[in-house]
Short mmCIF file of C-alpha atoms in Angstrom, two decimals:
data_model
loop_
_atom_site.label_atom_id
_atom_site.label_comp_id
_atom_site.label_asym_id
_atom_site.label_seq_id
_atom_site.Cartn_x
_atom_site.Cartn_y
_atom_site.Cartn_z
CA UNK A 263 -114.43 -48.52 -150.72
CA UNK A 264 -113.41 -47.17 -147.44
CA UNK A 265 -112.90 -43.10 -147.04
CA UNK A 266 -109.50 -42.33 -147.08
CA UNK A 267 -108.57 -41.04 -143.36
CA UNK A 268 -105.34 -40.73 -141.94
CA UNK A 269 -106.17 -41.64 -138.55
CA UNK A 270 -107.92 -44.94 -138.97
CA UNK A 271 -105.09 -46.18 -141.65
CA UNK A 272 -102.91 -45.41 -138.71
CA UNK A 273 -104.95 -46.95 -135.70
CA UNK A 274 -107.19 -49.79 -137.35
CA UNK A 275 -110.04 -50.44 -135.03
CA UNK A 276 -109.01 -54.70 -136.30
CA UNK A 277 -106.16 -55.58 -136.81
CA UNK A 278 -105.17 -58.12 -139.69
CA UNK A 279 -101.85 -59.30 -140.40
CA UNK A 280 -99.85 -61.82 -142.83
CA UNK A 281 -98.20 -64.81 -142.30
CA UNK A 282 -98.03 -68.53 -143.62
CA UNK A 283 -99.65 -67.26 -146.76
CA UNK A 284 -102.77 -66.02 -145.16
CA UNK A 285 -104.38 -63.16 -143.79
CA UNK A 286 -105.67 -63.51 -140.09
CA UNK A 287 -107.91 -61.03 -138.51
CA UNK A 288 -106.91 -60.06 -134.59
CA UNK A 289 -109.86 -60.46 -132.08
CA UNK A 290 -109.53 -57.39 -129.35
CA UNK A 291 -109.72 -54.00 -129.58
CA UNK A 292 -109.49 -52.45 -126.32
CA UNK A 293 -106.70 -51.39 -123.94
CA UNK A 294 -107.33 -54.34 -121.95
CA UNK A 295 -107.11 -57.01 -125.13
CA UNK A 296 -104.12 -55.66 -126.31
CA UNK A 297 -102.14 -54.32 -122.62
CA UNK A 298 -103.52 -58.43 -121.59
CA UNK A 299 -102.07 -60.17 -124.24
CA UNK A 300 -98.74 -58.23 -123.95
CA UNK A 301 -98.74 -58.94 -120.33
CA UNK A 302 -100.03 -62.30 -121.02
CA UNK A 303 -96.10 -63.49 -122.39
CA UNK A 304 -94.08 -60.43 -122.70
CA UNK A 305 -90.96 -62.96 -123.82
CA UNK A 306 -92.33 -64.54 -126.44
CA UNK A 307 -95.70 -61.99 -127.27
CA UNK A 308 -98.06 -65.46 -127.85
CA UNK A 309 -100.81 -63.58 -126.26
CA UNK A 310 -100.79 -61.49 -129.31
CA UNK A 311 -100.11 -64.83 -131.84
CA UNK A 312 -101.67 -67.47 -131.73
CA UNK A 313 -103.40 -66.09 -128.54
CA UNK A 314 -105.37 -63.61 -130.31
CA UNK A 315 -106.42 -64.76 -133.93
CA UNK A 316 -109.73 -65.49 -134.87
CA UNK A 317 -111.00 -68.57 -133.49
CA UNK A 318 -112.66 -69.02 -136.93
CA UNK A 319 -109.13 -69.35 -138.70
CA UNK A 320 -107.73 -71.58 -135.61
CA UNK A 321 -107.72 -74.62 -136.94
CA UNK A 322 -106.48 -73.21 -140.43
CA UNK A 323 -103.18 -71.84 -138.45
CA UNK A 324 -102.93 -74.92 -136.26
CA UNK A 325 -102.58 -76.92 -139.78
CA UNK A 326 -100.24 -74.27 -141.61
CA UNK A 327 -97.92 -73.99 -138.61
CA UNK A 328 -97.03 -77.45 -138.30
CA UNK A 329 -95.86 -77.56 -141.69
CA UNK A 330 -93.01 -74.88 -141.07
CA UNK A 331 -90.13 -75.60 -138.66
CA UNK A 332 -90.01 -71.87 -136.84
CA UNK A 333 -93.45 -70.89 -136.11
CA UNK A 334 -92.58 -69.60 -132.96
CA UNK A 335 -90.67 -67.28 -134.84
CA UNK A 336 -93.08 -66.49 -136.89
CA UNK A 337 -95.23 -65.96 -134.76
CA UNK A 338 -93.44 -63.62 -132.68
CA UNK A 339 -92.15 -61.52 -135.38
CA UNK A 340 -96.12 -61.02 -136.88
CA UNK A 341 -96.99 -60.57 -133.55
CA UNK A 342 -94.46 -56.98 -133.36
CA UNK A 343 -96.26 -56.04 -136.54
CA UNK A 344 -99.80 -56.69 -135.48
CA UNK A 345 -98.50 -54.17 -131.84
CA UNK A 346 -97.32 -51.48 -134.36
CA UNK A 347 -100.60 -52.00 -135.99
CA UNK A 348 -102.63 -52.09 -133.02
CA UNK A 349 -101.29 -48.66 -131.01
CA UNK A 350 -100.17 -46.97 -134.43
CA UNK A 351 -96.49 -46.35 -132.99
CA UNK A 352 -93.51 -48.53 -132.87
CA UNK A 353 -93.61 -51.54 -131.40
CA UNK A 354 -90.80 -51.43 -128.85
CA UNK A 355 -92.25 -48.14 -127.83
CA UNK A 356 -95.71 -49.44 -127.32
CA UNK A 357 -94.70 -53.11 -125.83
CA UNK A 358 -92.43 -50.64 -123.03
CA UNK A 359 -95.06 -48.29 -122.41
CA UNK A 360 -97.60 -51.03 -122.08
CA UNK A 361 -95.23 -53.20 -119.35
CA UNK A 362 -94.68 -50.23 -117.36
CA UNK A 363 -98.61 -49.51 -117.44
CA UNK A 364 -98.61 -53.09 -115.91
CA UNK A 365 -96.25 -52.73 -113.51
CA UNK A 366 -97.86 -50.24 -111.59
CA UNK A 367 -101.39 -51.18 -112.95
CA UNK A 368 -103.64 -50.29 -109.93
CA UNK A 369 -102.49 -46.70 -109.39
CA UNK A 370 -102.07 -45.80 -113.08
CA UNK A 371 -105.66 -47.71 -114.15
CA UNK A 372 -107.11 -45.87 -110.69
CA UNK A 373 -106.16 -42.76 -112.13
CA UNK A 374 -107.12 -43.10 -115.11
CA UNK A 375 -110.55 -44.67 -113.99
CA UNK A 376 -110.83 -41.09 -111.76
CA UNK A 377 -110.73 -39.67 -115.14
CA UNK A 378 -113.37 -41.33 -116.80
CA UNK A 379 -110.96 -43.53 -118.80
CA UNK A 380 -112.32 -47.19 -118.94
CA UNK A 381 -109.56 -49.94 -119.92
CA UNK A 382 -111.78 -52.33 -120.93
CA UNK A 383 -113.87 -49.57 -123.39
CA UNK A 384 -110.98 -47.72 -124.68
CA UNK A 385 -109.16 -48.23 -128.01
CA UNK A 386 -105.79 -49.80 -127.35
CA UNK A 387 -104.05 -46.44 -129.25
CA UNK A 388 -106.37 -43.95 -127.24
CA UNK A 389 -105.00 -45.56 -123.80
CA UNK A 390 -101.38 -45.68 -124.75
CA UNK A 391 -101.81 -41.56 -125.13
CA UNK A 392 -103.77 -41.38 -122.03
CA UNK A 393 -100.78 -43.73 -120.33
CA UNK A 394 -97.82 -41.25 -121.73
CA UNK A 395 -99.45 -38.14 -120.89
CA UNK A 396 -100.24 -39.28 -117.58
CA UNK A 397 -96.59 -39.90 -117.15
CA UNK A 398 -94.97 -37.38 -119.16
CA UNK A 399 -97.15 -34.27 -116.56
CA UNK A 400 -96.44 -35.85 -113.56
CA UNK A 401 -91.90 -35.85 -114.93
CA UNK A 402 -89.84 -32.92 -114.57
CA UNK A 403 -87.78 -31.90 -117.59
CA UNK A 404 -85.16 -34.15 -116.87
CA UNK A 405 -87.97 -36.99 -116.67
CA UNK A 406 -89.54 -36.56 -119.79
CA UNK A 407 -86.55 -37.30 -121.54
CA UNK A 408 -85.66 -39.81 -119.11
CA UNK A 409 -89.42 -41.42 -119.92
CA UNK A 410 -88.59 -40.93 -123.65
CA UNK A 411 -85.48 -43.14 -123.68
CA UNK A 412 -86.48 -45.84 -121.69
CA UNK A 413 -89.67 -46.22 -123.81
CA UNK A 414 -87.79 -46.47 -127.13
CA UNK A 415 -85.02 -48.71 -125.93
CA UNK A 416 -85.26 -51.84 -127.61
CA UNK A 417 -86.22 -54.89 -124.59
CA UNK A 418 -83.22 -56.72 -123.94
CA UNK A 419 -84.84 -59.88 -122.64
CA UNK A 420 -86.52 -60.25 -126.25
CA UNK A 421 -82.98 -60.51 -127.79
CA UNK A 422 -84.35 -57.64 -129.91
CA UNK A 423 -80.60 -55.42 -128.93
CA UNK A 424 -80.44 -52.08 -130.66
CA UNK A 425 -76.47 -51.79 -132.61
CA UNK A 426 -73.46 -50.17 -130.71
CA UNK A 427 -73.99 -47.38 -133.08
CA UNK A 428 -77.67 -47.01 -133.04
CA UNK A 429 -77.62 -46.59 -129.22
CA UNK A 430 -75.12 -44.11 -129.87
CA UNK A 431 -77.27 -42.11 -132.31
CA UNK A 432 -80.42 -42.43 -130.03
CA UNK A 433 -78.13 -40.62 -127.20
CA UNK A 434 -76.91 -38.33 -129.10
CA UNK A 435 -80.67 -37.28 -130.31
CA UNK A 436 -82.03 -37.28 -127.02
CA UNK A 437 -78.85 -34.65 -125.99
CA UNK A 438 -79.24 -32.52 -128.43
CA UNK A 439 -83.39 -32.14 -127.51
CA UNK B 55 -84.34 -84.85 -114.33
CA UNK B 56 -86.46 -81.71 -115.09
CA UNK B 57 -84.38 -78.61 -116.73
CA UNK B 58 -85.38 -75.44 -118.25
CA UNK B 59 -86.72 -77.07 -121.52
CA UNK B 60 -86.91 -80.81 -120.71
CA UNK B 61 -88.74 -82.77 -118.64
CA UNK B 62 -89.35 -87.13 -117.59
CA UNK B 63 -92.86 -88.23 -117.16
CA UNK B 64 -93.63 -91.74 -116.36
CA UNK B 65 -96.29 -94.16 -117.97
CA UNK B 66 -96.47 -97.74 -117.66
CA UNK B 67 -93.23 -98.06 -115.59
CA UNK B 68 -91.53 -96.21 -118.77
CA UNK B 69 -89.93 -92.80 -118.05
CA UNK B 70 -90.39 -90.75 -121.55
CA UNK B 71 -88.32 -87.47 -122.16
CA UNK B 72 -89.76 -84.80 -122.91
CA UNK B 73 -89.11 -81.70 -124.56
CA UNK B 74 -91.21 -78.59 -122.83
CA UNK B 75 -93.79 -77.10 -125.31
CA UNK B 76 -92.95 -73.71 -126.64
CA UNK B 77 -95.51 -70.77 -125.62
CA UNK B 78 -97.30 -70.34 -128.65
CA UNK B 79 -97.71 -73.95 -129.26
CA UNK B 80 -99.41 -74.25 -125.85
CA UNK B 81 -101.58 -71.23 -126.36
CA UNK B 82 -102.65 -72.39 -129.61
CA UNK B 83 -103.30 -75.90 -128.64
CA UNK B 84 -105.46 -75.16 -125.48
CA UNK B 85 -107.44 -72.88 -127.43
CA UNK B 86 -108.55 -74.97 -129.98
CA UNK B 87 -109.06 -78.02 -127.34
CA UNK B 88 -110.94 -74.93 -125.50
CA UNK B 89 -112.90 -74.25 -128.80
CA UNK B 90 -113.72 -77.90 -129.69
CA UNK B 91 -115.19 -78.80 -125.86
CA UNK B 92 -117.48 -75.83 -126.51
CA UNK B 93 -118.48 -77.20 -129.70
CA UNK B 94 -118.88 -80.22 -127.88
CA UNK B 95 -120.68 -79.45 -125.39
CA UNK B 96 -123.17 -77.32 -128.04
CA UNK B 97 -123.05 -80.54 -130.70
CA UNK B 98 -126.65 -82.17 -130.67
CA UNK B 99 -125.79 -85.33 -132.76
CA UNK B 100 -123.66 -88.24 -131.92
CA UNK B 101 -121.65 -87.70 -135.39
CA UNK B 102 -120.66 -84.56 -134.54
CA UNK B 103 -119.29 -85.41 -131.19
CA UNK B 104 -117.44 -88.29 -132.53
CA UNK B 105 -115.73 -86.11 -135.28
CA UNK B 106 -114.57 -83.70 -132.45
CA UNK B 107 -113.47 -86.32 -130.55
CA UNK B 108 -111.41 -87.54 -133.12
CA UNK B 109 -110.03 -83.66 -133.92
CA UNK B 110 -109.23 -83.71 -130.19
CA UNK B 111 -107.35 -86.84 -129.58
CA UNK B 112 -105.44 -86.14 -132.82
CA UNK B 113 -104.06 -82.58 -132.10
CA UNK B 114 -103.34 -84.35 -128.67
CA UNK B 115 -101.59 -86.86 -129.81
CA UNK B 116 -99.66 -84.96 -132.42
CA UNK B 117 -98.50 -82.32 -129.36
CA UNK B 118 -97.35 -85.05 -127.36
CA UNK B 119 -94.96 -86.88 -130.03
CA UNK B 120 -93.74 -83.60 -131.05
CA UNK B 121 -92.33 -83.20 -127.28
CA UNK B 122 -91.47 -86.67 -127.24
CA UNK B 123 -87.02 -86.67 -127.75
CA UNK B 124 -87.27 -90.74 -128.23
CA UNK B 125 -88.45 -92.18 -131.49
CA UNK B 126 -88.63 -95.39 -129.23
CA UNK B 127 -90.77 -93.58 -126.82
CA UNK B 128 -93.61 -92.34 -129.69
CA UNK B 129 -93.81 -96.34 -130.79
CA UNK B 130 -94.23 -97.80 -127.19
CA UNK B 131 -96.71 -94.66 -126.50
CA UNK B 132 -98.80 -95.52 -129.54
CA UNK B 133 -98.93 -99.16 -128.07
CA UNK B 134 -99.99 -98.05 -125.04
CA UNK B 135 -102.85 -96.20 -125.85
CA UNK B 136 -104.14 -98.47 -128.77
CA UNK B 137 -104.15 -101.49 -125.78
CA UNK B 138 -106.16 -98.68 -123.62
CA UNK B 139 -103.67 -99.37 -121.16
CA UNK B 140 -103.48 -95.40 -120.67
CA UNK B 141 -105.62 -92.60 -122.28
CA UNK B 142 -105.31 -88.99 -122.63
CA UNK B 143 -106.06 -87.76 -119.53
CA UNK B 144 -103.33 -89.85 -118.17
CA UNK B 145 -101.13 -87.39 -120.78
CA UNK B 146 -102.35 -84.69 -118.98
CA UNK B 147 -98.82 -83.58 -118.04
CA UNK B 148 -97.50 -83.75 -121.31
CA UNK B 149 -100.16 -82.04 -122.74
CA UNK B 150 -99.60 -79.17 -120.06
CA UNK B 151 -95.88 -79.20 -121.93
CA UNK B 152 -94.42 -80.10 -118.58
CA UNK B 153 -95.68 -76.98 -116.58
CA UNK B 154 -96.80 -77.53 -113.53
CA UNK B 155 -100.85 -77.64 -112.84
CA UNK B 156 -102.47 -76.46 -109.46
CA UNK B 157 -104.76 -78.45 -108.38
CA UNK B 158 -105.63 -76.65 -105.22
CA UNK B 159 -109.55 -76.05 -105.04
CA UNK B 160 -110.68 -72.65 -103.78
CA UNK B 161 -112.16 -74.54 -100.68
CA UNK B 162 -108.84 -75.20 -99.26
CA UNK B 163 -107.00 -73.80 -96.51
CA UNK B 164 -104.30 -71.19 -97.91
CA UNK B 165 -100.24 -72.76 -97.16
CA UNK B 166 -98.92 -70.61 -94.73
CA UNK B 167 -96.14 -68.21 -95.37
CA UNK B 168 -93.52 -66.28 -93.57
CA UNK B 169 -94.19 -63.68 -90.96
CA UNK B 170 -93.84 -60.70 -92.83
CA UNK B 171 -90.86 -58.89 -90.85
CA UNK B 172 -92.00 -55.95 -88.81
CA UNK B 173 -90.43 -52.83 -89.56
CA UNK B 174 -87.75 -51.67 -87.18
CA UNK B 175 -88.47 -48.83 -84.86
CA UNK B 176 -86.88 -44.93 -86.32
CA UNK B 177 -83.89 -44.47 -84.36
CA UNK B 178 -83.76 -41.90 -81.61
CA UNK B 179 -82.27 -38.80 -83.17
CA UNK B 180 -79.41 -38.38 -81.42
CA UNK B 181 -78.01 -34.66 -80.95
CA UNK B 182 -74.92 -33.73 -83.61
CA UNK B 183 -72.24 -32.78 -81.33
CA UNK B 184 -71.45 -28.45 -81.68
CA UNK B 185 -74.93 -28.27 -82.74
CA UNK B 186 -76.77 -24.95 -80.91
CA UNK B 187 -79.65 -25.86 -78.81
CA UNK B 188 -82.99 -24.24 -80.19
CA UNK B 189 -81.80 -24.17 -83.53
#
């Protein structure tokens, strides 16, 4: 039996999730796995599934998926899951994070590298942390929150569009901080 | 006519239409094509080539009807390939799901591009009129 700890229930070191009927285990641990296959697609997250399942259950997913109509689907939706999983936050908070990360990848991984912190080495979840606090010293108070908001807006280009009145409720939160 | 998510390939002086392969179904079918050339290229009997050969050619096959819009076009296909007037690497494009493929080698000279514009020289500050000298 594994020892009950909060932290590793929270931030698996593999990630397995459920579709189709099946379990499938994630291959990639590391900030560079997971930041790679968000980068990899960001539209559609494939890097994430199929991209990253076990190439031991491959040909047991190829066979299941033709057998539904909206894999992609699917696919996509398990693949938010296995991101919450993966960084032990909300998806649309860690699939933000990680673009921006990307966008401006050689001066934040430089950084970050000056610090001892390794991509490639590092826990997807311990890099995300090392990403935000990175950005959150270097904002002014007005920043911060400014960093905050963009990073849980839901990503427009997924189609994934937060309610009239959520986005309402999310200003009025961030106001009242 | 190519759009977003359909494409025309010719083959044997038929143009087929093709639908463009979603992401994940690309991803998933060049991995396991990726997977089974390894095993391949590890397999030490004839048997077990010929069984991934077979696994090969039939997730290839079944990629390429699913993007075919033409039931007429899947028949004629078959035909084709069963009178080995065309094989799979003539697919190749299909298979791609109608993305383009570089085939550029490193070796080759790089296609020029534009002059990168040079940036304009600062203006001369020119003095604001009241202003006191010196200040």
């Amino acid at each position: 039996m594994m020892r009950p700890n909060l932290l590793t229930s929270l931030r698996p070191s593999v990630v397995h999730v459920s579709m189709l009927g099946r379990h499938w285990r994630l291959v990639g641990s590391s900030a560079v796995d997971w930041a790679g296959a968000v980068g990899f697609d960001p539209l559609h997250l494939s890097g994430i599934l199929p991209g990253m399942v076990d190439g031991e259950q491959l040909e047991e997913m190829y066979q299941l998926s033709r057998q539904v109509d909206d894999v992609e689907q699917r696919w996509f939706r398990a693949s938010q899951v296995a991101l919450s999983r993966a960084s032990g936050r909300d998806w649309i908070w860690a699939y933000n994070l990680t673009l921006s990360a990307l966008q401006g990848w050689q001066y934040l991984n430089g950084i970050l590298l000056h610090r001892g912190i390794q991509a490639a080495q590092i826990p997807y979840a311990d890099w995300l942390d090392a990403v935000y606090m990175l950005l959150w010293e270097r904002s002014d108070e007005g920043d911060r929150k400014g960093l905050d908001f963009r990073l849980s807006l839901p990503p427009k280009d997924l189609g994934v569009a937060a309610s009239p009145q959520a986005t309402r409720a999310m200003l009025e939160a961030f106001a009242a901080d | 006519m190519t759009t977003d998510d359909q494409f025309t390939y010719d083959v044997c002086g038929r143009t087929l239409h093709c639908k463009r392969l979603a992401e994940g179904q690309l991803v998933m079918m060049q991995r396991l094509l990726a997977r089974w050339q390894e095993e391949m290229d590890g397999a030490s009997t004839q048997k077990q080539r010929g069984e991934l050969i077979v696994k090969m050619s039939s997730i290839s096959l079944d990629l390429i009807e699913s993007q075919l819009l033409n039931k007429e076009d899947v028949a004629f296909l078959e035909e084709q390939l069963l009178m080995g007037k065309v094989d799979l690497e003539d697919l190749r494009p299909i298979l791609s799901g109608g993305r383009k493929v570089e085939k550029q080698e490193d070796d080759q000279p790089v296609k020029a591009t534009k002059a990168v514009r040079t940036p304009r020289k600062a203006a001369k500050r020119t003095p604001v009129k009241g202003a006191r000298k010196g200040a």
